[in-house]
C-alpha positions as a printed Julia matrix, in Angstrom:
537×3 Matrix{Float64}:
 -220.62  47.98  18.19
 -222.75  46.89  15.25
 -226.28  48.33  15.42
 -228.43  45.44  14.2
 -231.97  44.18  14.82
 -231.96  40.56  13.75
 -235.13  38.57  13.2
 -233.48  35.17  13.56
 -230.24  33.86  15.08
 -228.13  34.58  12.01
 -225.46  37.29  12.13
 -224.4   38.23   8.58
 -220.72  38.94   7.93
 -220.01  42.62   8.59
 -217.93  44.28   5.87
 -216.84  47.43   7.7
 -213.24  46.31   7.19
 -211.55  44.23   4.54
 -209.81  40.88   4.5
 -206.24  41.36   3.33
 -204.16  38.95   1.29
 -201.33  38.81   3.8
 -198.62  36.34   4.83
 -196.53  36.13   8.0
 -193.28  36.83   6.15
 -194.72  39.74   4.22
 -195.97  41.34   7.41
 -192.57  41.0    9.08
 -190.9   42.72   6.13
 -193.48  45.52   6.34
 -192.9   45.96  10.1
 -189.13  46.19   9.6
 -189.57  48.66   6.74
 -192.04  50.92   8.53
 -190.91  50.62  12.19
 -187.44  49.08  11.97
 -185.91  50.86  14.95
 -188.88  50.39  17.28
 -188.97  47.72  20.01
 -190.5   44.44  18.88
 -189.71  41.65  21.33
 -188.5   41.33  24.93
 -187.53  37.99  26.45
 -188.75  37.37  30.02
 -186.9   34.38  31.45
 -188.22  31.71  33.78
 -187.31  33.88  36.8
 -189.36  36.78  35.43
 -186.33  38.87  34.49
 -186.1   40.76  31.15
 -183.23  39.51  29.0
 -182.69  39.89  25.25
 -184.46  42.57  23.2
 -185.11  42.96  19.46
 -186.24  45.79  17.22
 -188.35  45.0   14.17
 -185.31  45.35  11.92
 -183.4   42.91  14.11
 -186.33  40.49  14.07
 -186.36  40.49  10.27
 -182.58  40.06  10.1
 -182.57  37.04  12.42
 -185.73  35.5   10.94
 -184.42  35.78   7.37
 -181.09  34.23   8.37
 -182.95  31.3    9.94
 -185.4   31.06   7.03
 -182.55  30.75   4.51
 -180.95  28.02   6.6
 -184.26  26.15   6.8
 -184.89  26.58   3.07
 -181.55  24.9    2.37
 -182.71  21.82   4.32
 -186.47  21.6    3.79
 -188.81  21.98   0.81
 -191.74  24.42   0.89
 -194.79  22.78   2.43
 -192.87  20.38   4.65
 -193.87  20.25   8.31
 -191.58  21.14  11.23
 -192.68  20.52  14.82
 -191.68  23.09  17.46
 -191.66  21.64  20.97
 -190.69  24.38  23.36
 -191.99  26.83  25.96
 -192.4   30.51  25.09
 -189.02  31.8   23.94
 -187.71  34.26  21.34
 -186.53  31.23  19.35
 -190.15  30.1   19.11
 -191.11  33.47  17.64
 -188.18  33.39  15.22
 -189.2   29.9   14.08
 -192.72  31.17  13.44
 -191.42  34.02  11.29
 -188.76  31.92   9.56
 -191.21  29.14   8.64
 -193.55  31.81   7.29
 -190.77  33.26   5.12
 -189.62  29.83   3.91
 -193.08  28.47   3.13
 -192.8   25.75   5.76
 -195.69  24.54   7.93
 -195.06  24.97  11.66
 -196.58  22.24  13.83
 -197.13  23.21  17.46
 -196.56  20.87  20.4
 -197.2   21.35  24.11
 -193.91  21.23  26.09
 -195.68  19.17  28.76
 -196.18  16.3   26.31
 -194.9   12.88  27.18
 -193.53  10.36  24.69
 -196.78   8.95  23.27
 -198.33  12.42  22.89
 -195.32  13.88  21.1
 -194.98  10.82  18.87
 -198.65  11.12  17.92
 -198.22  14.76  16.82
 -195.04  13.98  14.86
 -196.66  11.05  13.07
 -200.09  12.57  12.5
 -198.67  15.82  11.11
 -196.12  14.02   8.89
 -193.37  16.19  10.37
 -189.87  15.85   8.95
 -188.04  17.56  11.82
 -188.37  18.26  15.53
 -187.09  21.54  16.99
 -187.01  21.24  20.77
 -185.4   22.29  24.03
 -183.67  19.76  26.26
 -185.61  20.42  29.45
 -188.46  22.53  30.8
 -189.98  22.57  34.28
 -188.54  19.17  35.1
 -189.8   17.52  31.92
 -186.83  15.59  30.43
 -187.57  16.74  26.89
 -184.27  15.51  25.46
 -184.99  11.92  26.48
 -188.64  12.14  25.5
 -187.7   13.56  22.1
 -185.28  10.69  21.48
 -187.89   8.11  22.48
 -190.67   9.76  20.47
 -188.57   9.96  17.31
 -187.18   6.45  17.62
 -188.22   4.49  14.55
 -189.92   7.43  12.8
 -188.32   7.3    9.38
 -189.9   10.62   8.32
 -187.89  12.58  10.94
 -184.73  13.78   9.23
 -183.54  16.18  11.91
 -183.72  16.71  15.66
 -182.62  20.27  16.39
 -181.79  21.79  19.76
 -183.46  25.21  19.61
 -180.92  26.62  22.06
 -178.01  25.66  19.77
 -177.5   28.45  17.23
 -175.18  26.29  15.13
 -177.79  23.57  14.77
 -180.55  26.05  13.95
 -178.49  27.75  11.24
 -176.86  24.69   9.71
 -177.14  24.49   5.92
 -178.22  21.68   3.64
 -178.0   20.78  -0.02
 -180.99  22.74  -1.27
 -180.6   26.23  -2.75
 -180.78  28.81   0.06
 -183.6   30.83  -1.52
 -186.95  31.9   -0.13
 -190.02  30.92  -2.17
 -193.11  32.93  -3.01
 -195.58  32.23  -0.21
 -199.29  32.66  -0.94
 -201.91  33.88   1.56
 -203.95  30.69   1.35
 -200.95  28.43   1.88
 -200.92  26.41   5.1
 -198.94  28.2    7.81
 -199.53  26.0   10.87
 -201.03  22.82  12.15
 -202.5   23.52  15.57
 -203.72  20.59  17.62
 -207.04  21.02  19.4
 -206.96  21.2   23.17
 -208.45  17.78  23.69
 -211.17  18.62  26.25
 -213.21  15.64  25.05
 -210.61  13.22  23.73
 -207.65  12.84  21.39
 -206.63  16.02  19.51
 -207.08  16.7   15.8
 -204.71  18.88  13.77
 -206.38  22.01  12.39
 -204.55  23.25   9.29
 -204.59  27.06   9.32
 -203.58  29.41   6.52
 -201.49  32.59   6.53
 -204.6   34.48   5.44
 -206.85  33.23   8.24
 -204.29  33.62  11.03
 -203.01  37.08  10.07
 -206.4   38.64   9.42
 -207.91  37.2   12.58
 -205.04  38.59  14.65
 -205.31  42.03  13.02
 -209.05  42.27  13.62
 -208.54  41.2   17.24
 -205.99  43.96  17.77
 -208.28  46.51  16.11
 -211.03  45.73  18.6
 -208.66  46.0   21.59
 -207.54  49.46  20.49
 -203.87  48.41  20.33
 -201.4   50.96  18.92
 -197.66  50.68  18.36
 -197.16  52.14  21.84
 -199.25  49.42  23.54
 -196.91  47.0   25.31
 -198.3   43.46  25.24
 -197.54  40.79  27.83
 -197.68  37.37  26.16
 -197.88  34.61  28.74
 -200.34  32.53  26.73
 -198.68  29.38  25.4
 -197.15  29.79  21.97
 -198.32  26.31  21.0
 -201.86  27.71  21.12
 -203.48  30.1   18.66
 -203.84  32.77  21.35
 -200.08  33.0   21.91
 -198.64  32.51  18.43
 -201.65  33.85  16.54
 -203.7   36.55  18.23
 -200.84  38.13  20.19
 -197.67  37.37  18.19
 -199.26  38.02  14.78
 -201.37  40.87  16.16
 -198.39  42.81  17.54
 -196.61  42.06  14.26
 -199.28  44.08  12.43
 -199.67  46.9   14.95
 -195.85  47.08  15.41
 -196.44  46.96  19.18
 -193.79  45.57  21.56
 -194.38  42.06  22.91
 -192.97  40.73  26.17
 -192.76  36.95  25.84
 -192.92  35.15  29.18
 -191.28  31.73  29.38
 -193.73  30.71  32.08
 -196.94  32.1   33.53
 -195.8   33.63  36.82
 -198.36  36.06  38.28
 -195.84  37.5   40.74
 -193.41  38.38  37.93
 -196.16  39.7   35.69
 -197.44  42.05  38.4
 -193.91  43.28  39.09
 -193.26  43.94  35.4
 -196.53  45.78  34.72
 -195.18  49.12  36.05
 -191.54  48.41  35.09
 -192.29  47.73  31.41
 -195.5   49.8   31.23
 -197.59  46.81  30.15
 -200.82  47.97  28.53
 -202.6   44.8   27.51
 -202.7   41.1   28.25
 -204.95  38.11  27.76
 -205.33  35.17  30.1
 -207.73  32.3   30.59
 -209.91  32.62  33.72
 -207.59  30.44  35.83
 -204.75  32.88  35.07
 -206.88  35.89  35.93
 -207.92  34.31  39.23
 -204.26  33.63  40.09
 -203.29  37.24  39.32
 -206.11  38.6   41.48
 -205.11  36.35  44.36
 -201.51  37.63  44.08
 -202.68  41.24  44.03
 -204.23  40.75  47.46
 -200.7   40.26  48.85
 -198.68  42.22  46.29
 -199.99  45.77  45.73
 -199.31  46.71  42.11
 -199.34  49.94  40.13
 -201.59  48.96  37.22
 -202.1   52.46  35.84
 -200.48  51.48  32.51
 -203.0   48.7   31.86
 -205.61  49.72  29.3
 -207.49  46.46  28.7
 -207.53  42.94  30.11
 -208.95  40.13  27.99
 -210.09  36.66  28.92
 -211.6   33.64  27.23
 -210.8   30.01  26.55
 -213.5   28.91  29.0
 -216.47  30.48  30.72
 -215.71  33.94  32.13
 -217.85  34.45  35.2
 -219.45  37.85  35.9
 -217.73  37.91  39.3
 -214.32  37.63  37.58
 -215.1   40.51  35.23
 -216.08  42.77  38.1
 -213.09  41.76  40.21
 -210.59  42.45  37.42
 -212.11  45.81  36.62
 -212.11  46.81  40.28
 -208.59  45.57  41.02
 -206.82  46.62  37.83
 -208.93  49.62  36.84
 -209.01  48.85  33.12
 -211.42  47.92  30.36
 -212.33  44.24  30.09
 -213.15  42.15  27.04
 -214.24  38.57  26.68
 -213.25  36.64  23.6
 -214.64  33.38  22.25
 -213.09  31.22  19.62
 -211.84  27.84  18.5
 -208.56  26.66  17.09
 -210.46  25.69  13.94
 -211.46  29.36  13.45
 -207.93  30.81  13.7
 -209.25  31.26  16.51
 -211.55  34.25  17.24
 -215.28  34.16  16.57
 -216.6   36.88  18.92
 -215.14  39.68  21.02
 -216.5   42.54  23.05
 -216.04  46.12  21.93
 -214.32  48.61  24.22
 -217.5   50.59  24.84
 -219.63  47.7   26.11
 -221.88  47.98  29.14
 -220.95  45.98  32.21
 -224.15  44.0   31.7
 -223.08  42.87  28.22
 -219.53  42.11  29.33
 -220.77  39.99  32.22
 -223.55  38.14  30.44
 -222.44  37.7   26.82
 -219.35  36.82  24.79
 -219.73  39.83  22.52
 -220.57  40.24  18.85
 -218.96  38.31  15.99
 -215.73  39.56  14.48
 -215.8   41.44  11.16
 -216.2   39.35   8.02
 -217.41  36.43  10.16
 -220.87  34.94   9.64
 -222.33  33.28  12.73
 -225.59  31.42  13.2
 -227.32  29.35  15.86
 -228.49  26.11  14.28
 -231.04  23.9   15.98
 -229.41  20.66  17.12
 -230.76  17.84  15.0
 -232.69  19.79  12.36
 -229.94  22.23  11.39
 -232.48  25.03  10.96
 -231.61  28.57  12.05
 -232.92  29.04  15.57
 -235.3   31.86  16.55
 -233.79  34.76  18.47
 -232.95  33.76  22.03
 -233.37  30.02  21.5
 -230.55  27.6   22.08
 -228.67  25.7   19.4
 -225.21  24.98  18.08
 -222.95  27.92  17.23
 -221.87  27.66  13.59
 -219.34  29.84  11.75
 -218.66  30.62   8.11
 -215.95  32.86   6.71
 -212.28  33.5    5.96
 -211.31  32.35   9.48
 -212.24  28.71   9.08
 -209.47  26.14   8.91
 -208.46  24.57   5.61
 -209.06  21.07   6.99
 -208.18  18.64   9.73
 -204.81  17.26   8.77
 -205.07  13.86   7.1
 -208.58  13.38   8.48
 -211.22  13.92   5.77
 -213.98  12.26   7.79
 -213.49  14.62  10.71
 -213.27  17.58   8.31
 -216.57  16.75   6.62
 -218.21  16.13   9.99
 -217.16  19.6   11.16
 -217.57  21.73   7.99
 -220.81  20.99   6.18
 -221.56  21.27   2.47
 -222.67  24.88   2.89
 -219.37  25.89   4.45
 -220.63  26.15   8.04
 -218.12  25.07  10.66
 -219.95  23.38  13.52
 -218.24  24.43  16.76
 -219.88  21.88  19.05
 -220.72  24.75  21.41
 -224.27  25.49  22.46
 -225.4   29.07  22.67
 -228.01  31.73  22.05
 -228.05  34.97  20.07
 -230.06  38.07  20.86
 -231.51  40.51  18.33
 -228.32  42.6   18.4
 -226.14  39.63  17.52
 -224.64  39.2   20.98
 -223.93  35.59  21.86
 -224.07  33.6   25.06
 -222.45  30.22  25.62
 -224.69  27.69  27.31
 -222.5   24.58  27.08
 -221.08  21.95  24.77
 -223.21  19.69  22.62
 -221.26  16.74  24.03
 -221.21  18.14  27.59
 -224.95  18.7   27.74
 -226.33  16.75  30.69
 -229.47  14.73  29.93
 -231.23  14.0   33.23
 -234.41  12.01  32.9
 -234.85  13.23  29.33
 -234.36  16.87  30.26
 -231.44  18.85  28.8
 -229.31  20.7   31.37
 -226.48  23.05  30.5
 -223.39  23.21  32.75
 -222.49  26.83  31.98
 -225.77  28.08  33.44
 -225.19  26.18  36.7
 -221.51  27.18  36.86
 -222.37  30.87  36.5
 -224.64  30.66  39.53
 -222.09  28.79  41.64
 -219.29  31.22  40.8
 -221.34  34.0   42.36
 -221.1   32.25  45.74
 -218.34  33.84  47.86
 -216.7   30.51  48.78
 -216.27  29.23  45.2
 -213.14  30.27  43.28
 -213.55  27.91  40.32
 -215.95  25.13  39.44
 -216.9   22.64  36.76
 -220.31  21.03  36.43
 -220.29  17.56  34.9
 -222.83  14.84  34.14
 -222.23  11.51  35.88
 -223.78   8.19  34.8
 -226.83   7.14  36.84
 -229.06   4.06  36.49
 -232.29   5.88  37.33
 -231.85   9.27  35.63
 -229.34   8.41  32.92
 -227.15  11.25  34.18
 -227.0   13.27  37.37
 -225.42  16.68  37.99
 -222.08  16.86  39.79
 -220.09  19.93  40.81
 -216.31  19.93  41.22
 -215.21  23.12  42.94
 -212.07  24.82  44.24
 -212.69  27.08  47.24
 -211.47  30.63  47.67
 -208.22  30.79  49.69
 -208.88  30.33  53.39
 -212.48  29.23  52.86
 -214.19  25.84  53.02
 -216.97  24.51  50.85
 -220.22  23.44  52.47
 -222.37  21.27  50.21
 -225.57  22.1   52.1
 -224.93  25.83  51.75
 -224.14  25.47  48.06
 -227.3   23.43  47.47
 -229.37  26.15  49.12
 -227.64  28.77  47.0
 -228.47  26.87  43.82
 -232.08  26.34  44.84
 -232.46  30.11  45.28
 -231.44  30.69  41.64
 -232.12  27.47  39.72
 -234.82  24.88  39.18
 -234.44  21.81  41.44
 -233.26  19.43  38.69
 -230.35  21.78  37.89
 -228.98  21.66  41.43
 -225.98  19.33  41.69
 -226.51  16.2   43.78
 -222.81  15.28  43.91
 -220.36  17.78  45.39
 -216.59  17.42  45.28
 -213.81  19.73  46.42
 -210.61  19.74  44.36
 -207.27  21.42  44.93
 -206.5   21.67  41.22
 -208.31  20.93  37.99
 -207.0   18.76  35.16
 -206.31  21.31  32.42
 -205.54  21.29  28.75
 -202.38  23.04  27.59
 -204.41  26.2   26.97
 -205.91  26.22  30.46
 -209.35  24.71  29.83
 -210.78  22.32  32.4
 -210.9   18.73  31.11
 -214.36  17.71  32.24
 -214.04  14.19  30.85
 -210.96  13.74  33.06
 -212.91  14.87  36.16
 -215.66  12.42  35.31
 -213.19   9.57  34.85
 -211.34  10.38  38.09
 -214.6   10.44  40.06
 -215.85   7.17  38.58
 -212.47   5.6   39.4
 -212.88   6.67  43.04
 -209.96   9.12  42.97
 -212.04  12.2   43.87
 -214.15  11.84  47.04
 -217.46  13.54  47.68
 -217.76  16.36  50.19
């Protein structure tokens, strides 16, 4: 860890490692040259069964073949949308677009017509690469409807059809020089508070962020990674796919998150590392209660994407017997901002989100004034460095509202920083509950509730109220076989929190509305409650 004694909530960029001028295609060529015969990719199908396998040399061969085909049909800088679950073809498209200087636009395979059409239009995509069906979603029909009338779409390509993928056009089949600061992807934000914006990310920001992430996990070329994070999110296609690309480690790509299959494959494939949002970790722990698993190969488990409760950290460490790291980031930051080190104390793992990544400047700015906050005082987490996005696609107003004139990217997250530079998340600027003029922070209340034995997951939300402006509501999912008692939960909160922080509305839910990356959509919970679709306990 970095040994610092800060005097204000400003963590200067640490220069213990360099930022490299790398591109996705260049890194693939290096992996094939240095580790060509080593395992690179294993396909895990929807039934959890290993299928096709690639070495790094085979990955380069197939990616270059696809890149040349794409280059004959599309000009460098054009945008191609990939609409598919996690498959080897997704990975090959990522590498091929990187080699051909094309911008890959990611799309959630759960999208319906209006959502897909929005991404295609907003990104100015010229082609859609898709699969015909996934988990009952009629993607073929949706794709046809979404593309209907979009004159910019020149091609609709079935990713499962090799002939379509490798068809040739009228352009010279030659690969261009791709520069590190060229756009590599447009990643759409998760949409926890509304309609998504397209963050334009460069080769340089994505590849360096993934490398530094892998460095901090201790990954080597022998560390087998399980990738069940969605490839349309920066965790799946960035941190893991581009991280294993640089460590030359094998990656198992899971078509679907299936905790039963993952637990079965841990000993079979000697899985060493994986990352999952808290909802995934909870599901795996619940499965382990009924499916004893040899987890001796697992070296580190990583979670993030939403609040990681201390109880979850302890449960994973006890059940799996491995190191645990929490990560914090945003799509706009490629995505990682902070991460724990491997030698952290349990106290730091449970109560903080770690220290900033190398070459990443982080500060807590007072909301309203913009001044740097004193140590330990709350404000907005702001980031400056190589990792920041180039812009929001075709949205200069949103770009300037997010990245200020001094280069600080405003995350919208509230947090604190201690004198060592360790951060804590206390909520979202827009999710902050203002009750009778007093600011309340959901993360603080959620942390307390998650320590109660009957609560598996919860989300604290502000609801409109004529008297107070907003009141505190808790939406909770109980542990299997247990029931929630609002009176008991109120008493629990009153033991640990001031009275005004104790929820006055209690609701039990079977499932939470989630973004594609597994974050709870609090605005959707609020809307469902107001519409009378979620009853009180």
